[in-house]
Coordinates of C-alpha atoms in Angstrom, one line a residue:
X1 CA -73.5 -44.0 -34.9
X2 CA -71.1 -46.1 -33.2
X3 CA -70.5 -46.0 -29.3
X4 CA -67.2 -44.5 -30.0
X5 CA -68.9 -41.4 -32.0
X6 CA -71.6 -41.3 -29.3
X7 CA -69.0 -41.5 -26.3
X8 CA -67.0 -38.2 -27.7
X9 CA -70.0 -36.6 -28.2
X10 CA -70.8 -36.7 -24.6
X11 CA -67.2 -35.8 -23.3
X12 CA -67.2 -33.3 -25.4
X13 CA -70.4 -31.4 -24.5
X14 CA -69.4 -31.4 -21.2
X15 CA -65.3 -30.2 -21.8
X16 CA -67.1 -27.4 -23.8
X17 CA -69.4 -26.6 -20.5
X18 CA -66.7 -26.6 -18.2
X19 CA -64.4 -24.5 -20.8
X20 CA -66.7 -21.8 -21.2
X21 CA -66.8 -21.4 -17.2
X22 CA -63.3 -19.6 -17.0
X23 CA -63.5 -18.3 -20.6
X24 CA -66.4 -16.3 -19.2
X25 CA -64.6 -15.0 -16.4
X26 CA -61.0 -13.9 -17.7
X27 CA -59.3 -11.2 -15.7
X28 CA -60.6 -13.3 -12.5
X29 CA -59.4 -17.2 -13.6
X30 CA -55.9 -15.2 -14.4
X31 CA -55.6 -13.9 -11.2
X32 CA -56.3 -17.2 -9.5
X33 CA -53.9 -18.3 -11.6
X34 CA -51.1 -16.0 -10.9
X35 CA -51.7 -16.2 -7.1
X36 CA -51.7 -19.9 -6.9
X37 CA -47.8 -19.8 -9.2
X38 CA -46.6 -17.1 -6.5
X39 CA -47.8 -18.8 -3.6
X40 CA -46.8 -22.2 -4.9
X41 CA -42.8 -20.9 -5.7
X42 CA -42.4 -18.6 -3.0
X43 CA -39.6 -21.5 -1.3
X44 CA -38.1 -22.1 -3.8
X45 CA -34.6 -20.7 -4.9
X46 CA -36.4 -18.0 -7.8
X47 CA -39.0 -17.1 -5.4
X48 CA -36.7 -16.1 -2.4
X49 CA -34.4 -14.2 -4.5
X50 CA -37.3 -12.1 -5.9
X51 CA -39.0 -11.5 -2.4
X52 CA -42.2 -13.8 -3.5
X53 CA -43.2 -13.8 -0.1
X54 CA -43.7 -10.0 -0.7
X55 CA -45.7 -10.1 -4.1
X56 CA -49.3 -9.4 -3.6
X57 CA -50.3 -7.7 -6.7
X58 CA -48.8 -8.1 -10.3
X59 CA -47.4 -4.7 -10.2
X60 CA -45.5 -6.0 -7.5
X61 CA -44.5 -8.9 -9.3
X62 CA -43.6 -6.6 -11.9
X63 CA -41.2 -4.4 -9.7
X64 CA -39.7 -7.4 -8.7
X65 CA -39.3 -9.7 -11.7
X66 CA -38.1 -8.4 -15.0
X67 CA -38.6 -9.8 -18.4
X68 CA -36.0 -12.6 -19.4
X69 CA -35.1 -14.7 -22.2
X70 CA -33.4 -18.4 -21.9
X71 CA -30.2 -16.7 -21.7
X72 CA -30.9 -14.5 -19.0
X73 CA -32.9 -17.0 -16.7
X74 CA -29.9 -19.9 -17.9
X75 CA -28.4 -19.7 -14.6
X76 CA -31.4 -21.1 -13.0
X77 CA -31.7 -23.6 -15.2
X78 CA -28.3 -24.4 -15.8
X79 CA -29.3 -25.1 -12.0
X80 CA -32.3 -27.1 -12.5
X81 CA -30.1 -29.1 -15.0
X82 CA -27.6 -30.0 -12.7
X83 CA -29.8 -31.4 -10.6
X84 CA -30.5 -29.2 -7.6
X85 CA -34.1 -28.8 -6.3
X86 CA -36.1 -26.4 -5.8
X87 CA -34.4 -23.9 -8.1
X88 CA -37.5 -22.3 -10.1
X89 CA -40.3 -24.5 -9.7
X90 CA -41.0 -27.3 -6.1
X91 CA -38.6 -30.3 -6.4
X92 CA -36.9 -31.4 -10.0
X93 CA -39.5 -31.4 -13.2
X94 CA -40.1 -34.1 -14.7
X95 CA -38.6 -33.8 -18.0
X96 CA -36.6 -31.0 -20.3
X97 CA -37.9 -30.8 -23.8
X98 CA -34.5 -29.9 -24.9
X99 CA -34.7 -27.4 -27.9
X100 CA -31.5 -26.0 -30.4
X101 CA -30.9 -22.4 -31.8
X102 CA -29.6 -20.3 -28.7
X103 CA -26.3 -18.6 -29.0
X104 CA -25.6 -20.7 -25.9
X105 CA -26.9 -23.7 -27.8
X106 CA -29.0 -26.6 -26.4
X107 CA -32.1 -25.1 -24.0
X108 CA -33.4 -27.1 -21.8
X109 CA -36.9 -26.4 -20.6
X110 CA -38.5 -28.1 -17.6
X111 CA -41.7 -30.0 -17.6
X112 CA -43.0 -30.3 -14.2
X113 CA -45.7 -32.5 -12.8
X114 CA -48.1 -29.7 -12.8
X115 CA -47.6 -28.4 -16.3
X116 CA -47.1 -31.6 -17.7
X117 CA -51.0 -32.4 -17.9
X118 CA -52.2 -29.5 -19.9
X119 CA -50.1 -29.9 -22.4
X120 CA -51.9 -33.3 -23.2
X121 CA -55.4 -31.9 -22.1
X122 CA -54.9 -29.0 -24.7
X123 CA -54.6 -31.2 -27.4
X124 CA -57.5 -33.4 -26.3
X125 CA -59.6 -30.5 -25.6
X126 CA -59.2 -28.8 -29.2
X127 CA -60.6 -31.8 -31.0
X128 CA -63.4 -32.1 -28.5
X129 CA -64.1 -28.7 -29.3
X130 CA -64.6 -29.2 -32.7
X131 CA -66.9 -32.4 -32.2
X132 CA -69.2 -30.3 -29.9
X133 CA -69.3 -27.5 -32.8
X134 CA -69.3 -29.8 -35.8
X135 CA -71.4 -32.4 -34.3
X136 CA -68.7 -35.0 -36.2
X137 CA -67.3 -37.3 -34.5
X138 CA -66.9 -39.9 -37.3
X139 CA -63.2 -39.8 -37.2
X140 CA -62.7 -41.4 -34.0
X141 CA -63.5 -45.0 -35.7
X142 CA -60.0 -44.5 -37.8
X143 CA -57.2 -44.4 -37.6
X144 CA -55.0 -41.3 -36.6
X145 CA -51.3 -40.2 -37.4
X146 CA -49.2 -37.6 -35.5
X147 CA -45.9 -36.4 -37.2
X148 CA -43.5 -36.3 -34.2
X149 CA -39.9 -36.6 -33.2
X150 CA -38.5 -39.6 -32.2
X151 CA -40.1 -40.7 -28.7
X152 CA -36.6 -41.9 -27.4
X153 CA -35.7 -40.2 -25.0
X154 CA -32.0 -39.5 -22.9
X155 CA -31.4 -38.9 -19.2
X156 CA -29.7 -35.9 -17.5
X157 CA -29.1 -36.4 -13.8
X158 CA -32.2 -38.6 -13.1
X159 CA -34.3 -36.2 -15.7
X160 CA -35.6 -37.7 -19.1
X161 CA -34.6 -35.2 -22.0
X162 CA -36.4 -35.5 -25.6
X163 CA -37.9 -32.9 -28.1
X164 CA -41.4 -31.9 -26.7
X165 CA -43.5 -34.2 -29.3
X166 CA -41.4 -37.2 -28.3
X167 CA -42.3 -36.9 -24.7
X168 CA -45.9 -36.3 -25.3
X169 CA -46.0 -39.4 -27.0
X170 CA -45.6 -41.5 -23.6
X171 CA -48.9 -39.6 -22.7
X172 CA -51.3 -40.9 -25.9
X173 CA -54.4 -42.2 -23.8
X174 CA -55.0 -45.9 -23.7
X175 CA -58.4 -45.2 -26.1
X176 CA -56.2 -43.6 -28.5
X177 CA -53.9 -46.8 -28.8
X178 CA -55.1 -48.6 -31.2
X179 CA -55.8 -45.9 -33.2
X180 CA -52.8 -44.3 -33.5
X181 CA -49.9 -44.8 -36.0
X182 CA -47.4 -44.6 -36.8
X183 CA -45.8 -47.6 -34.8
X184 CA -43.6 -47.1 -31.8
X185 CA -40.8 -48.7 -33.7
X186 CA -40.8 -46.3 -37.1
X187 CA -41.4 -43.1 -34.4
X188 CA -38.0 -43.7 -33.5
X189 CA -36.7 -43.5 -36.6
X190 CA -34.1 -40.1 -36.3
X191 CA -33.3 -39.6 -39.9
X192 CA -37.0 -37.5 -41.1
X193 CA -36.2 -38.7 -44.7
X194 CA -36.0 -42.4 -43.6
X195 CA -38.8 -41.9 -40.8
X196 CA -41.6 -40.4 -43.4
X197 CA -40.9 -43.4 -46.5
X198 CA -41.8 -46.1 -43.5
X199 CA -44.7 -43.5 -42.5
X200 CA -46.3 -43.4 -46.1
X201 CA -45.6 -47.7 -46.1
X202 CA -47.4 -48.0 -42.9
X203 CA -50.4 -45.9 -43.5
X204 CA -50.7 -46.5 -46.8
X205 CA -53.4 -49.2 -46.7
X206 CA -55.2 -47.9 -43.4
X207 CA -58.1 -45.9 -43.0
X208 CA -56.7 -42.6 -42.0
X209 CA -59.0 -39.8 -40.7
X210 CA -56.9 -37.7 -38.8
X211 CA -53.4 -36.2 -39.7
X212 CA -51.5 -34.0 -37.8
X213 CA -48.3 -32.3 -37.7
X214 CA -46.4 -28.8 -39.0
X215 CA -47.5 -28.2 -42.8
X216 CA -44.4 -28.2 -44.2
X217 CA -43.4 -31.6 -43.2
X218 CA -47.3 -33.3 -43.8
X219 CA -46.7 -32.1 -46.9
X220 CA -43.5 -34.1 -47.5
X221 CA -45.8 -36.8 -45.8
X222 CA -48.4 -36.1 -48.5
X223 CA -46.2 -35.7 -51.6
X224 CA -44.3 -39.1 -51.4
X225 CA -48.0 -40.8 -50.8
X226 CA -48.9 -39.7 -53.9
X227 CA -45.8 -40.3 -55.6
X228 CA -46.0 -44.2 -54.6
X229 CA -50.1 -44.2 -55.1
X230 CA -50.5 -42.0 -58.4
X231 CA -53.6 -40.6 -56.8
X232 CA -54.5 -37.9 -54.6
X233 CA -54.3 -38.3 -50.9
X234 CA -57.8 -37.8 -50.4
X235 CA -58.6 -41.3 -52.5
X236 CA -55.9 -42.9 -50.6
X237 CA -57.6 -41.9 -47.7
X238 CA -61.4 -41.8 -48.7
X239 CA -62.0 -40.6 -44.5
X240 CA -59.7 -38.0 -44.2
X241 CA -61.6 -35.5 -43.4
X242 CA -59.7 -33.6 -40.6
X243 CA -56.0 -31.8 -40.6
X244 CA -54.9 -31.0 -37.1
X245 CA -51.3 -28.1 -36.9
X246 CA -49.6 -26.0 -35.4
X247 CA -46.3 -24.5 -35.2
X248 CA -46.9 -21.8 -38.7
X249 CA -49.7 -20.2 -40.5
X250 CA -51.5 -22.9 -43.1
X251 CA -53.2 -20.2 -45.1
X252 CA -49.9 -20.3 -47.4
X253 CA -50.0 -24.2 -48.1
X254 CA -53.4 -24.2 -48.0
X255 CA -53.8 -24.2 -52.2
X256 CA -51.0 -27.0 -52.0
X257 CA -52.5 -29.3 -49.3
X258 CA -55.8 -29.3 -51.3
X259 CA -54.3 -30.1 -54.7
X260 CA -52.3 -32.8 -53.1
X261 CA -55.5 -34.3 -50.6
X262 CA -58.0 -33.6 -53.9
X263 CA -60.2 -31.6 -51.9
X264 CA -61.6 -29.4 -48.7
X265 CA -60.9 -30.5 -45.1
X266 CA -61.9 -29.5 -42.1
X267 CA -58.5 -28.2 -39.8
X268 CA -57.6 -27.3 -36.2
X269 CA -54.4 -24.5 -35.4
X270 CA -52.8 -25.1 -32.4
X271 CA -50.0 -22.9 -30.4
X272 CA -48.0 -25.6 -28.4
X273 CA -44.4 -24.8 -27.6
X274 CA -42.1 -26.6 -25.4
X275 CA -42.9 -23.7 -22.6
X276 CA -46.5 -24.4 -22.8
X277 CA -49.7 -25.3 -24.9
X278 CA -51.3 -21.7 -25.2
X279 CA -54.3 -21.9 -27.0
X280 CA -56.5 -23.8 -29.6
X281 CA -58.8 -23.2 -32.3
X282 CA -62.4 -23.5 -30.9
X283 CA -64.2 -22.9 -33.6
X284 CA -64.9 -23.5 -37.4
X285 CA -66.6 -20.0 -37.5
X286 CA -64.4 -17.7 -35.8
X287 CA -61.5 -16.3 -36.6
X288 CA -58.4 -16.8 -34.2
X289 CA -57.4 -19.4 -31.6
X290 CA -59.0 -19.3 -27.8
X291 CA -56.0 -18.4 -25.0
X292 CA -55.9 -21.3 -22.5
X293 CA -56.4 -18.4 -19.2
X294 CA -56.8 -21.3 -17.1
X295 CA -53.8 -23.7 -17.3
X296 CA -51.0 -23.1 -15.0
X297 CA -49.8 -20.1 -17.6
X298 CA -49.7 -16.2 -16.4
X299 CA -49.5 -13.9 -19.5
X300 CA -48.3 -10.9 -20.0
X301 CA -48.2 -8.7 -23.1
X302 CA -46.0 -5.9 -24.6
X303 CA -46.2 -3.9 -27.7
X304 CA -43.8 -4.9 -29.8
X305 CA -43.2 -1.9 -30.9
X306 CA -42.3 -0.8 -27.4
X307 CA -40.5 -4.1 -26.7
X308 CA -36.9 -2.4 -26.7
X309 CA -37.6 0.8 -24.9
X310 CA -36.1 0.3 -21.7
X311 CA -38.9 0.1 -19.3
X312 CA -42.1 -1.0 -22.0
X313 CA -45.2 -1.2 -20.1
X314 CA -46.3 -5.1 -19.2
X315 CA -50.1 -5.7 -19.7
X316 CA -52.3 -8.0 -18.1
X317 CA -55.3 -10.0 -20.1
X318 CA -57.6 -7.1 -18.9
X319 CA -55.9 -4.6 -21.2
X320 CA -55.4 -5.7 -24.2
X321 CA -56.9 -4.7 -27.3
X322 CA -57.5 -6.1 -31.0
X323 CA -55.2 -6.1 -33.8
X324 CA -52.2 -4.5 -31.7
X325 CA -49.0 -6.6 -32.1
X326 CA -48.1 -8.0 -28.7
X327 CA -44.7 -9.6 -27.4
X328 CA -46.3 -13.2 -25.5
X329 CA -44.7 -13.2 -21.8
X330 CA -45.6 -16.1 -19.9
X331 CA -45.2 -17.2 -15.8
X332 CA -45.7 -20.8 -15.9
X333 CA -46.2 -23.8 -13.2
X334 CA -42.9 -25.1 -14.9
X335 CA -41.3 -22.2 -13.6
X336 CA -40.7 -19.7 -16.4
X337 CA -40.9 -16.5 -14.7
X338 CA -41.5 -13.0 -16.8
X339 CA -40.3 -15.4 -19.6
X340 CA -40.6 -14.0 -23.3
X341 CA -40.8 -16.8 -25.5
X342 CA -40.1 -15.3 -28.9
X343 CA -43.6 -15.1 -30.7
X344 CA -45.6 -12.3 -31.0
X345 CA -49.7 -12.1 -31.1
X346 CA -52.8 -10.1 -31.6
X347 CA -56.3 -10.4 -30.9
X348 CA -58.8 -11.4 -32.9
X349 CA -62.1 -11.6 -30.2
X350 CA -61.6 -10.2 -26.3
X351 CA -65.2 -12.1 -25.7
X352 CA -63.4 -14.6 -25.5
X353 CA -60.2 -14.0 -26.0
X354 CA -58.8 -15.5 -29.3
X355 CA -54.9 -14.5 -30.8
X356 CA -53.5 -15.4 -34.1
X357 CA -49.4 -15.5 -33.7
X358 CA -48.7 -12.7 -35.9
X359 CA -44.8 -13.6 -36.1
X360 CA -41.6 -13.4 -34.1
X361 CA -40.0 -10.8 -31.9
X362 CA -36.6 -11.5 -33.8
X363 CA -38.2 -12.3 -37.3
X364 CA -39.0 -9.1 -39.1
X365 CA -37.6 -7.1 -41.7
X366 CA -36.5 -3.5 -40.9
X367 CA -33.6 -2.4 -42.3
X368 CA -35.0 0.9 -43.2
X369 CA -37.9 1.5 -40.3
X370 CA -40.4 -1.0 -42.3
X371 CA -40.5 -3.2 -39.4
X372 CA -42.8 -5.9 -41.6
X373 CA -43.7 -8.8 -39.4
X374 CA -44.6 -12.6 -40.6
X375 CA -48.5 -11.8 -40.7
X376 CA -47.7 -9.4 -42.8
X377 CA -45.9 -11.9 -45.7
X378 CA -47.6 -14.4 -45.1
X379 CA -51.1 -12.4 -46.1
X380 CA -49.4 -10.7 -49.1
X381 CA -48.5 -13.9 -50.3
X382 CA -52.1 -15.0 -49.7
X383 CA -53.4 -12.3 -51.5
X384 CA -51.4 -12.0 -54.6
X385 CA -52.2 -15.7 -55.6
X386 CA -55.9 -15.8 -54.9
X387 CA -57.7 -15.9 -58.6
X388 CA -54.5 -17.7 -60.2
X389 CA -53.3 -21.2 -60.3
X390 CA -50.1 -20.0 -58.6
X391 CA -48.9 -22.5 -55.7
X392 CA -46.3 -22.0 -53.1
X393 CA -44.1 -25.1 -51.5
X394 CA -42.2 -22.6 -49.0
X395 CA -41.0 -18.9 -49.2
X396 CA -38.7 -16.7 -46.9
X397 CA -38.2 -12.7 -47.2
X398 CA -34.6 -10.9 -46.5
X399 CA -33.5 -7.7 -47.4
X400 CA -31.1 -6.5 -49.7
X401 CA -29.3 -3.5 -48.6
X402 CA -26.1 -3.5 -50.8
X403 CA -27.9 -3.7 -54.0
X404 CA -25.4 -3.2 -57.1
X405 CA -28.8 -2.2 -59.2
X406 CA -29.7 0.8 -57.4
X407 CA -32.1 1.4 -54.6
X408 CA -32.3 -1.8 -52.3
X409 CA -35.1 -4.2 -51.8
X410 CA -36.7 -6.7 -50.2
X411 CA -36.1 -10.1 -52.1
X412 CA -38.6 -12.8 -51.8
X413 CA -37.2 -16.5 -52.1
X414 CA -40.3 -19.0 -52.8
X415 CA -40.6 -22.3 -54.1
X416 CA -42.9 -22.9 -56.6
X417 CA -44.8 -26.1 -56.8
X418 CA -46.7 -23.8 -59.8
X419 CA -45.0 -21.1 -60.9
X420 CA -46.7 -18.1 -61.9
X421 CA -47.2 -17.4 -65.7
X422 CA -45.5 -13.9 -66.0
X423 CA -43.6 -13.4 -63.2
X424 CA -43.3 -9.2 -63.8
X425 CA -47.3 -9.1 -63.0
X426 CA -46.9 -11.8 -59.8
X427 CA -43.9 -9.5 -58.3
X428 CA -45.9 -6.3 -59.3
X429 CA -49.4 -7.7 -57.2
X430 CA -47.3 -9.1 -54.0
X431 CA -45.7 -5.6 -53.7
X432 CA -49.2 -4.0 -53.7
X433 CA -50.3 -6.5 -51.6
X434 CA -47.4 -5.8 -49.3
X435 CA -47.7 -2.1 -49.9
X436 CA -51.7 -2.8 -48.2
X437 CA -49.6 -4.7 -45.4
X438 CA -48.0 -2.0 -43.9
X439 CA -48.1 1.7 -44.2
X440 CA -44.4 2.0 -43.6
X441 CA -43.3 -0.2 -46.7
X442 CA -45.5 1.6 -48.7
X443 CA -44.2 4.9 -47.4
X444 CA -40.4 3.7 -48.5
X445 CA -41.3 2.5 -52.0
X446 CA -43.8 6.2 -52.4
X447 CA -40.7 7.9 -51.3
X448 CA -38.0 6.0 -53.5
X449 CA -36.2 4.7 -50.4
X450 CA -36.7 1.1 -52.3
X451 CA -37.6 -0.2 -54.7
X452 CA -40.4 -2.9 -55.9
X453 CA -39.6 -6.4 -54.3
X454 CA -37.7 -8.9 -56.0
X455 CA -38.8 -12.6 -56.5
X456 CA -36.1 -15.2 -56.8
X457 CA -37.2 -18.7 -57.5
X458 CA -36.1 -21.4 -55.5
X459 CA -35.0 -24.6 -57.3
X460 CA -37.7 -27.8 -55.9
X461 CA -37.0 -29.1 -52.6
X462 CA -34.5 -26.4 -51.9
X463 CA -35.7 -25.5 -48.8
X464 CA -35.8 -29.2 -47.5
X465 CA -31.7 -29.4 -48.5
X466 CA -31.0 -26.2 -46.6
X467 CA -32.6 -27.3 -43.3
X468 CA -30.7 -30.7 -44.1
X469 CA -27.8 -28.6 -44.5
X470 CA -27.6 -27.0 -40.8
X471 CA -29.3 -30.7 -39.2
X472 CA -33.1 -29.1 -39.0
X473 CA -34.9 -31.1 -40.9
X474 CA -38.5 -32.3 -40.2
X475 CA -39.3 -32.2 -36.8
X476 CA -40.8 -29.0 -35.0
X477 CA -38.4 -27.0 -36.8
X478 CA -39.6 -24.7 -39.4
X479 CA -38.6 -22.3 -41.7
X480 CA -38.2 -18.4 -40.6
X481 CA -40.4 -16.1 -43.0
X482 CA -38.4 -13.5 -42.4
X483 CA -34.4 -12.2 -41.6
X484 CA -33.8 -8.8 -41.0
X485 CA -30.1 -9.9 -42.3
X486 CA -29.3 -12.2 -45.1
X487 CA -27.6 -15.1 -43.0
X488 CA -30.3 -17.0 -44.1
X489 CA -29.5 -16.5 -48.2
X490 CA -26.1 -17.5 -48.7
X491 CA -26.9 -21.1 -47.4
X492 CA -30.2 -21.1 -49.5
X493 CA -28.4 -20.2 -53.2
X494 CA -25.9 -22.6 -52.0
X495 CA -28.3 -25.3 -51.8
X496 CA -30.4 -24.5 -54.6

């Protein structure tokens, strides 16, 4: 074992000791937590306008601060951004991660000295946990490559602005240096197409062991290695042995990744976003990913199928339950306040508490009461091509209201990287699937409100040319699973 191996092994018994002090105490490391953001904000501009001085309990806080999106806390920030101080957090943060898709366009949201470091020590942590589980720690001898956007970054009234990946790339410890690729110069690279052929040229030759980055752009990564090599990627890379992600559920290029890599590896899910790294897979043998209670985040949680009642009822870590759909709220030390981030979660284990993200608030499909959520798809999918040699590249769900063939539908636009050998029989066993997903669904095609879904194929790399088409391609940005309109089709046929 090399000192390396042995040196992680160490750091890593001792970040799982000191992790299992607050996930053993949960309702009373979130309370610390929440006092310490009130007390800490109660000057500044945020805090005096909702009477933090006052707040003593989170019901209080909860009379007093009601849940907002980006557009309804903007004002702040369009504050912050401006360069005032004080506005939602103590002085200026230190940088905006600067995000697209608003309907006001650009957000920009703040990364403050306090909340800065977690986001790093999340990372760190997650693969530290899986050396103390594992006991391997092999891969820290090679080398390690994190699909990111461009680390360039721009200024906005004495504040540095990049995408979230870019900034966290000024943080990569020392130790991790040498080991890390791709080069400063090809990170830079803003084109994705351009940025992942000098990727697969740089890494082609080196002894990769850890790879990380959103599935759906590793496996562009992966696909144009093994177009230039003619082998798999796991004899490229005879040490790969561990895929780090985050951002969507693997399980549906799981079947793809391992034809392309040639075999099993070991993975890590993450839940960054730009308002804060949530949680981490701890384990190997447990299902679900462990909520960070400890980090400068408050949560809050509310059924989303209460979400738009006018007054839904906020819960607090101590409440929740398993396998209920929950809206994420979050009160961070970057100074989100009551802030609902978009993603939705449920529980998996309340000892200690693990969440899968189940979907998004605004990504579902109910245009007649179904209300089916991303989970739900994305296990259907699962399900209907387990036992077949049937792989999926990408795949997104919309309704079909207006149908000129009768009742309406749901229409299913996938990708195939193998495509099913009687298509009737696939559709017919991801309906039933579906049908298993959710009671309501089922309830609509019992009761001849719709019909059986519809599977339309997707001509190769369509997906790819429609986020190229509207300027998201590669990156953090993915693919919605679901539309509860068909915004999303017209741009897909066109591109396909």
């Amino acid at each position: 074992m090399s000192l390396k191996s042995l040196a992680a092994k160490i750091f890593a018994q001792r970040i799982y000791k000191k992790t299992q002090i607050w996930a053993s105490s949960p309702v009373e490391t979130q309370k610390a937590v929440f006092l310490n953001l009130i007390k800490e904000a109660r000057q500044t501009e945020f805090g005096k306008d909702h009477s933090f001085a006052q707040i003593k309990t989170f019901e209080d806080f909860a009379n007093q601060v009601p849940i907002r999106d980006y557009e309804a806390l903007k004002p702040y920030v369009d504050r912050v951004v401006k360069g005032e101080e004080n506005i939602l957090w103590k002085g200026k943060p230190l940088y905006f991660a600067k995000t697209s898709g608003t309907t006001s366009g650009a957000k920009y949201i703040p990364l403050t000295k306090e909340s800065m470091p977690y986001h790093i020590e999340a990372a760190r942590n997650a693969i530290l946990h899986y050396i103390h589980e594992t006991g391997n720690a092999s891969f820290v001898n090679g080398k390690m490559i994190f699909l990111q956007g461009s680390p360039i970054l721009d200024e906005k009234n004495g504040i540095k602005l990049g995408r979230l990946s870019g900034i966290v790339a000024h943080f990569v410890p020392k130790y991790l240096q040498k080991n890390r690729l791709p080069s400063w110069e090809t990170n830079c690279i803003e084109d994705w197409e351009t940025k992942v052929n000098a990727i697969v040229g740089e890494t082609m030759n080196e002894d990769m062991t850890v790879i990380s980055g959103i599935p759906s752009w590793v496996q562009m990564y992966f696909e144009k290695l093994q177009q230039r090599a003619g082998m798999p990627v796991g004899d490229i890379f005879k040490n790969f042995n561990l895929f780090i992600y985050g951002g969507v559920n693997y399980e549906p290029y799981r079947a793809k990744f391992e034809n392309l890599i040639g075999r099993k590896v070991d993975s890590i899910e993450l839940f960054p976003a730009s308002e804060g790294f949530f949680a981490y897979q701890d384990s190997q043998k447990e299902k679900g990913m462990l909520l960070l209670l400890h980090s400068g985040i408050f949560y809050e949680f509310i059924k989303a199928d209460e979400f738009y009642l006018e007054n839904p009822k906020r819960y607090t870590i101590g409440e929740v339950e398993l396998g209920i759909n929950y809206v994420l709220i979050i009160s961070t030390n970057a100074g989100l306040w009551g802030y609902n981030i978009g993603d939705t979660v449920q529980f998996t284990s309340l000892k200690p508490y693990r969440v899968i993200v189940s979907g998004r608030i605004k990504h579902y499909i109910s245009a007649f009461g179904e209300h089916v959520i991303g989970k739900e798809v994305e296990h259907a999918l699962q399900e209907a091509m387990e036992g077949t040699s049937v792989r999926v590249n990408e795949f997104t769900v919309a309704p079909q209201i207006t149908s000129s063939e009768g009742l309406p539908y749901h229409e299913w636009f996938i990708e195939f990287e193998n495509e099913p050998e009687d298509f009737n029989s696939f559709a017919e066993a991801l309906d039933n699937a579906m049908r298993k997903q959710n009671i309501y669904y089922d309830d609509l095609i019992v009761g001849h409100v719709l019909k059986k879904l519809v599977v339309t194929k997707v001509v190769k790399n369509g997906f790819q040319e429609y986020m190229k088409s509207i300027g998201k391609l590669g990156g953090q940005n993915k693919i919605p699973r679901l539309s509860n309109d068909r915004s999303i089709v017209g741009l897909l046929k066109k591109n396909s």
